[in-house]
Amino acid sequence: MPPLTLNPHNPPYHLESAKLIDRLANIGRQMAGSNATVFTTESVPQAPEDPLFGLMNAYRKDSYEKKVDLGIGAYRDNNAKPWVLPVVKKADEILRNDPNLNHEYLPISGLADFTSAAQKLILGADSPAIKEKRVTTFQTISGTGAVHLGALFLAKFYPRTSNQPVYFSSPTWANHNQIFSNVNLPIKTYPYFSPQTKGLDFSGMVSAIEQAPEGSIILLHACAHNPTGVDLTHSQWTELSKLIAAKKHFPFFDCAYQGFASGNLEHDAWAIRYFISQGFELCVAQSFAKNFGLYGERAGAFHFVTGPGPDAPNTIGRIASQLAILQRSEISNPPAYGARIASAVLNDGDLFAEWEENLRTMSGRIKEMRAALRSTLESLNGKEGSWRHITDQIGMFSFTGLTEPQVLQIRADAHIYMTKNGRISMAGLNTGNVKYVAEAIDKAVKETK
């Protein structure tokens, strides 16, 4: 009998080939074993879930009809729905009907009409920094991107001859720690919130900043401090500025709530403008997420202001050149849509006036919810003034003073979600749930210490 000839079209050939391939693959898997990746558990451990986003996921999975989300850092209307600002709808319509609209790259520094308007908004149209050409502005991926760009620049160029740290308030926005740690800047904190008064520990804050090594970087919340809702008074800002100047510290302002906090754009930018009037060299991270409701569009700006002097324009030119290199390596070009929306509003008198009214609507509803929560809580416990800190605080968040056990009991009993440190988003309250929330808080406070 003649030998069998393997023909590619012969079924036995395909069968044997498949078996051979399977055997080789199996041998390969056995040989690889636990070495299939160099990214072992030891080199890449499982990271913990972000607490805030974990809280949001837990809320979404909860099927309880009366559940309440007090963790979300976004504005909600009285029906617990996201609110697209009417002025944003108008700006969007203008953009969509613009025959010249395209999707080309923006410059590395961003949309010029947006960055110049953002400068005037935060620094003031009559700012000496703008007049003296000693400020540069880069459009960023919202406020987070602005903080990151500033941290990256300072890590690379700020002369920290004694390894001076960055000082944050205790507590602060959790992402501050991650952003500055990622660029390898050492971190320390200064006292800020007093658990006893549920207000500002100004003496502790001053003492820590006074003891900080000369030339430290001091991160400051310009308004509506996150997470406490506790802000400095003008006189306290004035005193603090003198101390920071005496210690030759570098101020880094983070401003995410201009106009949203008080309903007044000028009031919320006061601290930044005052420091500039005193001749400080500083930087500012500015977000348009909250005050425009452009959360997902990631519109922000980073401003660097150098000190006054004859060489200031040259200095700011050098700083801008290095910021451009950093921006190019990070994102190349910022996204256009959110910046175009904000620019359309900021550069039009009528739209700007309507935006200010929208801001008063949002901040006004937040203030109403603060008053309603406080009055209901005090009517339940019969102790007038016991929840005064709710109305003393400002902005989206309130540090209630609730302990972690109380927070967990409230979540278990009433399906009300807030962060474990007792921070609540006032935007999550409305006329339909504020009494329910107050009753749950009152019950937990009485039953759990």
XYZ file of C-alpha atoms in Angstrom:
449
model
C 0.000 0.000 0.000
C 1.411 3.425 -0.905
C 2.213 5.787 2.061
C -0.436 8.296 3.111
C 0.192 11.723 1.581
C -0.719 14.690 3.815
C -2.891 16.936 1.767
C -3.845 20.378 3.158
C -7.351 19.660 1.919
C -7.441 16.223 3.581
C -9.577 16.199 6.786
C -7.077 14.021 8.747
C -4.419 16.690 8.144
C -6.590 19.398 9.757
C -7.442 17.129 12.692
C -3.799 16.291 13.465
C -2.742 19.934 13.075
C -5.389 21.103 15.521
C -4.291 18.495 18.070
C -0.651 19.536 17.681
C -1.452 23.213 18.125
C -3.511 22.455 21.229
C -0.692 20.358 22.742
C 1.885 23.079 22.085
C -0.363 25.731 23.635
C -0.865 23.553 26.711
C 2.887 23.008 27.058
C 3.394 26.771 26.729
C 0.907 27.481 29.499
C 2.554 24.933 31.787
C 6.020 26.353 31.128
C 4.858 29.919 31.705
C 3.023 29.088 34.940
C 2.976 32.089 37.261
C 5.462 33.927 35.031
C 2.880 34.776 32.386
C 3.277 38.452 33.389
C 6.069 40.500 34.878
C 3.400 42.607 36.611
C 3.039 40.356 39.647
C 0.965 41.065 42.726
C 4.148 42.169 44.464
C 4.987 44.750 41.806
C 1.396 45.856 41.085
C -0.794 45.305 44.143
C -4.552 45.690 43.856
C -5.394 49.346 44.567
C -8.305 50.159 46.855
C -11.432 51.512 45.220
C -11.777 55.290 45.337
C -13.989 55.832 48.417
C -16.225 58.446 46.815
C -16.801 56.517 43.604
C -17.334 53.366 45.665
C -20.015 55.213 47.595
C -21.651 56.280 44.335
C -21.664 52.692 43.076
C -23.245 51.457 46.302
C -25.958 54.103 45.984
C -26.730 53.125 42.388
C -27.100 49.459 43.342
C -29.447 50.256 46.228
C -33.045 49.618 45.160
C -34.659 51.280 48.202
C -37.257 53.776 47.046
C -36.393 56.531 49.541
C -32.600 56.336 49.212
C -30.736 59.662 49.279
C -27.368 60.521 47.733
C -25.486 63.074 49.835
C -22.078 62.100 48.489
C -22.232 63.427 44.946
C -20.206 66.580 44.311
C -22.545 67.922 41.655
C -25.530 70.255 41.781
C -29.031 68.801 41.752
C -32.326 70.664 41.423
C -35.244 70.335 43.829
C -36.289 67.153 42.004
C -32.853 65.573 42.595
C -32.055 65.884 38.882
C -28.949 67.292 37.175
C -29.546 70.890 36.110
C -28.239 72.128 32.778
C -27.897 75.864 33.249
C -30.272 77.775 30.930
C -27.390 79.987 29.834
C -25.358 76.892 28.914
C -28.245 75.707 26.731
C -28.200 79.058 24.943
C -24.438 78.950 24.443
C -24.697 75.411 23.140
C -27.315 76.515 20.611
C -25.064 79.365 19.463
C -22.172 76.969 18.947
C -24.236 74.401 17.045
C -25.466 77.082 14.661
C -22.013 78.537 14.041
C -21.063 77.670 10.429
C -17.381 78.107 11.283
C -17.384 75.560 14.110
C -14.845 72.795 13.582
C -13.027 70.096 15.511
C -9.459 71.208 14.921
C -6.844 71.080 17.687
C -6.724 73.982 20.089
C -3.319 75.556 20.788
C -1.276 73.936 23.561
C -2.280 76.724 25.948
C -5.949 76.402 25.008
C -8.678 78.586 23.530
C -7.386 82.168 23.743
C -10.823 83.757 24.193
C -11.456 81.366 27.069
C -8.128 81.783 28.874
C -8.210 85.583 28.690
C -11.790 85.645 30.016
C -10.916 83.140 32.759
C -8.046 85.422 33.821
C -10.334 88.419 34.183
C -12.960 86.372 35.998
C -10.671 85.092 38.733
C -8.109 87.926 38.973
C -10.414 90.838 38.148
C -10.572 92.790 34.911
C -8.528 95.574 36.530
C -5.959 93.217 38.048
C -2.451 94.694 38.234
C -1.114 91.280 37.191
C -2.985 91.483 33.888
C -2.131 95.148 33.300
C 1.556 94.530 33.995
C 1.623 91.400 31.779
C 2.900 89.150 34.561
C 0.333 86.358 34.372
C 0.132 83.369 32.063
C -2.876 81.083 31.716
C -3.217 77.556 30.377
C -6.496 75.805 29.709
C -6.578 72.520 31.632
C -8.593 69.361 32.186
C -10.877 71.083 34.704
C -9.599 71.989 38.167
C -7.960 68.603 38.655
C -5.782 69.154 35.612
C -4.949 72.659 36.782
C -3.792 71.417 40.182
C -1.762 68.707 38.458
C -0.094 71.108 36.010
C 0.804 73.424 38.878
C 2.139 70.577 41.004
C 4.204 69.284 38.094
C 5.683 72.719 37.419
C 6.547 73.331 41.073
C 8.064 69.863 41.454
C 10.377 70.566 38.525
C 11.198 74.252 38.929
C 10.390 75.601 42.415
C 13.706 76.054 44.307
C 13.118 73.875 47.381
C 16.646 74.101 48.793
C 15.583 72.553 52.124
C 13.146 70.036 50.636
C 10.250 72.205 51.752
C 6.916 70.361 51.697
C 3.504 71.244 50.366
C 1.090 72.058 53.175
C -2.609 71.149 52.873
C -5.448 71.907 55.226
C -6.581 69.057 57.445
C -8.894 67.897 55.991
C -8.670 68.736 52.296
C -9.952 67.422 48.969
C -8.634 63.859 48.870
C -7.221 64.234 45.366
C -4.753 66.893 46.535
C -2.760 64.178 48.299
C -2.673 61.926 45.250
C -1.789 64.668 42.782
C 1.156 66.041 44.752
C 2.358 62.583 45.805
C 2.444 61.546 42.148
C 4.976 64.291 41.408
C 7.028 63.323 44.478
C 6.526 66.464 46.527
C 6.551 65.826 50.297
C 3.248 66.559 52.020
C 2.344 67.966 55.427
C -0.864 69.413 56.814
C -1.960 72.407 58.849
C -4.951 72.339 61.237
C -8.104 73.738 59.680
C -11.355 72.273 61.001
C -12.137 72.278 64.713
C -14.272 69.266 65.754
C -15.207 71.143 68.907
C -16.598 74.302 67.271
C -17.241 72.722 63.857
C -15.668 75.859 62.471
C -12.221 77.140 61.587
C -9.202 76.407 63.793
C -7.522 79.625 62.733
C -4.998 79.732 65.568
C -3.887 76.174 64.772
C -3.654 77.025 61.084
C -1.532 80.109 61.742
C 0.731 78.277 64.166
C 1.485 75.458 61.712
C 2.159 77.802 58.789
C 4.378 79.936 61.005
C 6.409 76.855 61.987
C 6.659 75.552 58.423
C 10.119 75.757 56.821
C 10.660 79.061 55.043
C 9.617 78.862 51.394
C 7.070 76.067 51.827
C 4.210 75.725 49.352
C 0.882 76.499 51.048
C -2.220 75.199 49.277
C -5.302 77.296 50.051
C -8.984 76.899 49.160
C -10.108 80.263 47.779
C -13.749 79.761 48.797
C -16.241 77.034 49.774
C -13.591 74.852 51.391
C -13.924 71.201 50.411
C -14.868 69.181 52.448
C -15.760 71.419 55.400
C -17.591 74.406 53.923
C -15.661 76.583 56.411
C -14.018 79.709 54.965
C -11.734 82.420 56.305
C -13.060 85.949 56.862
C -11.468 88.870 55.051
C -9.628 89.891 58.212
C -8.287 86.360 58.630
C -7.104 86.294 55.011
C -5.363 89.622 55.625
C -3.575 88.291 58.704
C -2.639 85.073 56.926
C -1.177 86.958 53.956
C 1.191 88.856 56.247
C 2.416 85.601 57.770
C 2.919 83.917 54.395
C 4.850 86.955 53.145
C 7.034 87.018 56.276
C 7.842 83.319 55.894
C 8.415 83.659 52.131
C 5.975 80.832 51.480
C 4.498 80.216 48.035
C 0.650 80.376 47.899
C -1.186 77.917 45.640
C -4.915 78.694 45.430
C -7.456 76.081 44.400
C -10.752 77.655 43.329
C -13.543 75.300 42.281
C -16.600 77.262 43.423
C -16.328 80.885 42.324
C -19.868 82.256 42.121
C -21.358 78.969 43.282
C -20.323 79.505 46.902
C -21.948 82.845 47.699
C -23.693 83.690 44.443
C -21.252 86.595 44.070
C -18.269 86.186 41.748
C -16.326 89.098 43.241
C -16.799 87.948 46.830
C -15.628 84.411 46.110
C -12.429 85.634 44.415
C -11.553 88.150 47.138
C -8.689 86.229 48.734
C -6.876 85.637 45.449
C -7.212 89.251 44.375
C -6.060 90.497 47.760
C -2.914 88.371 47.703
C -2.089 89.654 44.212
C -2.606 93.237 45.374
C 0.000 92.547 48.062
C 2.582 91.614 45.437
C 2.621 87.854 45.915
C 3.981 85.449 43.352
C 1.417 82.645 43.263
C -0.595 80.242 41.162
C -4.291 79.459 40.868
C -6.184 76.340 39.797
C -9.619 77.278 38.453
C -12.516 74.953 37.671
C -15.642 75.581 35.608
C -17.322 72.303 36.564
C -19.493 73.553 39.423
C -20.245 77.137 38.433
C -21.157 76.228 34.835
C -22.430 72.702 35.457
C -19.866 71.495 32.911
C -18.830 68.519 35.031
C -18.123 66.096 32.205
C -16.668 68.663 29.801
C -13.549 69.222 31.945
C -13.084 72.949 31.488
C -10.484 74.581 33.720
C -7.542 76.945 33.801
C -4.176 77.236 35.501
C -2.866 80.735 36.185
C 0.666 81.620 37.219
C 1.252 85.146 38.514
C 4.800 86.327 39.029
C 5.734 89.161 41.361
C 5.799 92.785 40.181
C 9.019 94.195 38.785
C 10.640 95.521 35.613
C 11.609 92.020 34.455
C 8.209 90.453 35.233
C 7.099 90.076 31.566
C 10.320 88.214 30.752
C 9.942 86.031 33.827
C 6.387 85.087 32.970
C 7.477 84.369 29.397
C 10.035 81.847 30.623
C 7.489 80.249 32.957
C 4.937 80.032 30.140
C 7.483 78.349 27.883
C 8.090 75.594 30.434
C 4.390 75.163 31.153
C 3.880 74.665 27.419
C 6.472 71.864 27.393
C 4.784 70.166 30.342
C 1.307 70.561 28.840
C 2.490 69.176 25.507
C 3.886 66.033 27.135
C 0.774 65.531 29.243
C -2.248 66.211 27.012
C -0.869 68.053 23.938
C -4.051 70.084 23.518
C -6.989 70.660 25.875
C -10.565 69.737 24.870
C -12.544 72.409 23.073
C -16.249 72.033 23.808
C -16.477 73.067 27.456
C -14.099 75.962 26.919
C -16.154 77.193 23.965
C -19.341 77.077 26.053
C -17.744 79.014 28.913
C -16.076 81.458 26.523
C -19.348 82.223 24.761
C -20.896 83.178 28.098
C -17.929 84.996 29.611
C -17.433 87.192 26.541
C -21.052 88.226 26.019
C -22.597 90.823 28.337
C -26.154 89.511 28.189
C -25.162 85.868 28.599
C -22.815 86.773 31.453
C -25.648 88.544 33.288
C -27.881 85.501 32.811
C -25.098 83.263 34.101
C -24.859 85.352 37.259
C -28.588 84.810 37.752
C -28.128 81.058 37.273
C -25.382 81.150 39.921
C -27.707 82.917 42.351
C -30.312 80.234 41.682
C -27.911 77.422 42.582
C -26.312 79.081 45.595
C -29.730 80.270 46.779
C -31.188 76.765 46.765
C -28.155 75.454 48.678
C -28.633 78.152 51.335
C -32.327 77.257 51.606
C -31.456 73.607 52.180
C -28.940 74.546 54.852
C -31.576 76.539 56.681
C -34.174 73.788 56.310
C -31.845 71.048 57.568
C -30.730 73.089 60.553
C -34.215 74.150 61.590
C -35.574 70.602 61.287
C -32.703 69.101 63.294
C -33.075 71.707 66.045
C -36.836 71.195 66.200
C -36.221 67.458 66.647
C -33.685 67.777 69.465
C -35.150 70.919 71.036
C -31.728 72.581 71.250
C -31.653 75.935 69.517
C -28.272 76.682 67.947
C -27.025 73.085 68.219
C -26.771 72.750 64.436
C -25.739 76.327 63.720
C -22.596 75.171 61.913
C -24.790 73.918 59.061
C -25.759 77.498 58.183
C -22.401 79.004 59.146
C -20.682 76.880 56.522
C -20.875 77.739 52.817
C -20.890 76.106 49.418
C -21.795 72.639 48.232
C -20.533 70.689 51.223
C -21.101 70.633 54.943
C -19.004 68.925 57.576
C -21.795 67.755 59.853
C -19.688 66.487 62.740
C -21.256 63.027 62.443
C -18.958 60.165 63.450
C -18.225 57.177 61.226
C -20.471 54.853 63.306
C -23.310 57.367 62.980
C -22.757 57.655 59.231
C -22.842 53.868 58.856
C -25.984 53.576 60.956
C -27.729 56.211 58.846
C -26.770 54.320 55.705
C -27.957 50.983 57.105
C -31.214 52.280 58.569
C -32.295 54.952 56.100
C -30.283 54.264 52.920
C -28.775 57.753 53.082
C -25.298 57.866 51.551
C -22.571 60.235 52.733
C -18.804 59.951 53.169
C -17.552 58.318 56.358
C -16.143 61.594 57.696
C -19.647 63.049 57.892
C -19.380 65.318 54.856
C -22.668 65.813 53.046
C -23.438 67.423 49.718
C -26.138 69.991 50.360
C -27.129 69.674 46.702
C -28.496 66.210 47.483
C -31.136 67.709 49.760
C -34.498 68.956 48.522
C -37.905 69.835 49.937
C -38.988 66.229 49.431
C -36.244 64.561 51.476
C -34.807 67.080 53.955
C -37.170 66.042 56.768
C -36.423 62.352 56.144
C -32.673 63.053 56.272
C -32.958 65.175 59.416
C -34.931 62.458 61.210
C -32.330 59.831 60.285
C -29.486 62.057 61.509
C -31.296 62.879 64.744
C -31.959 59.178 65.409
C -28.318 58.225 64.814
C -26.987 61.036 67.013
C -29.265 59.974 69.892
C -28.452 56.275 69.566
C -24.771 56.273 68.558
C -21.797 58.179 69.908
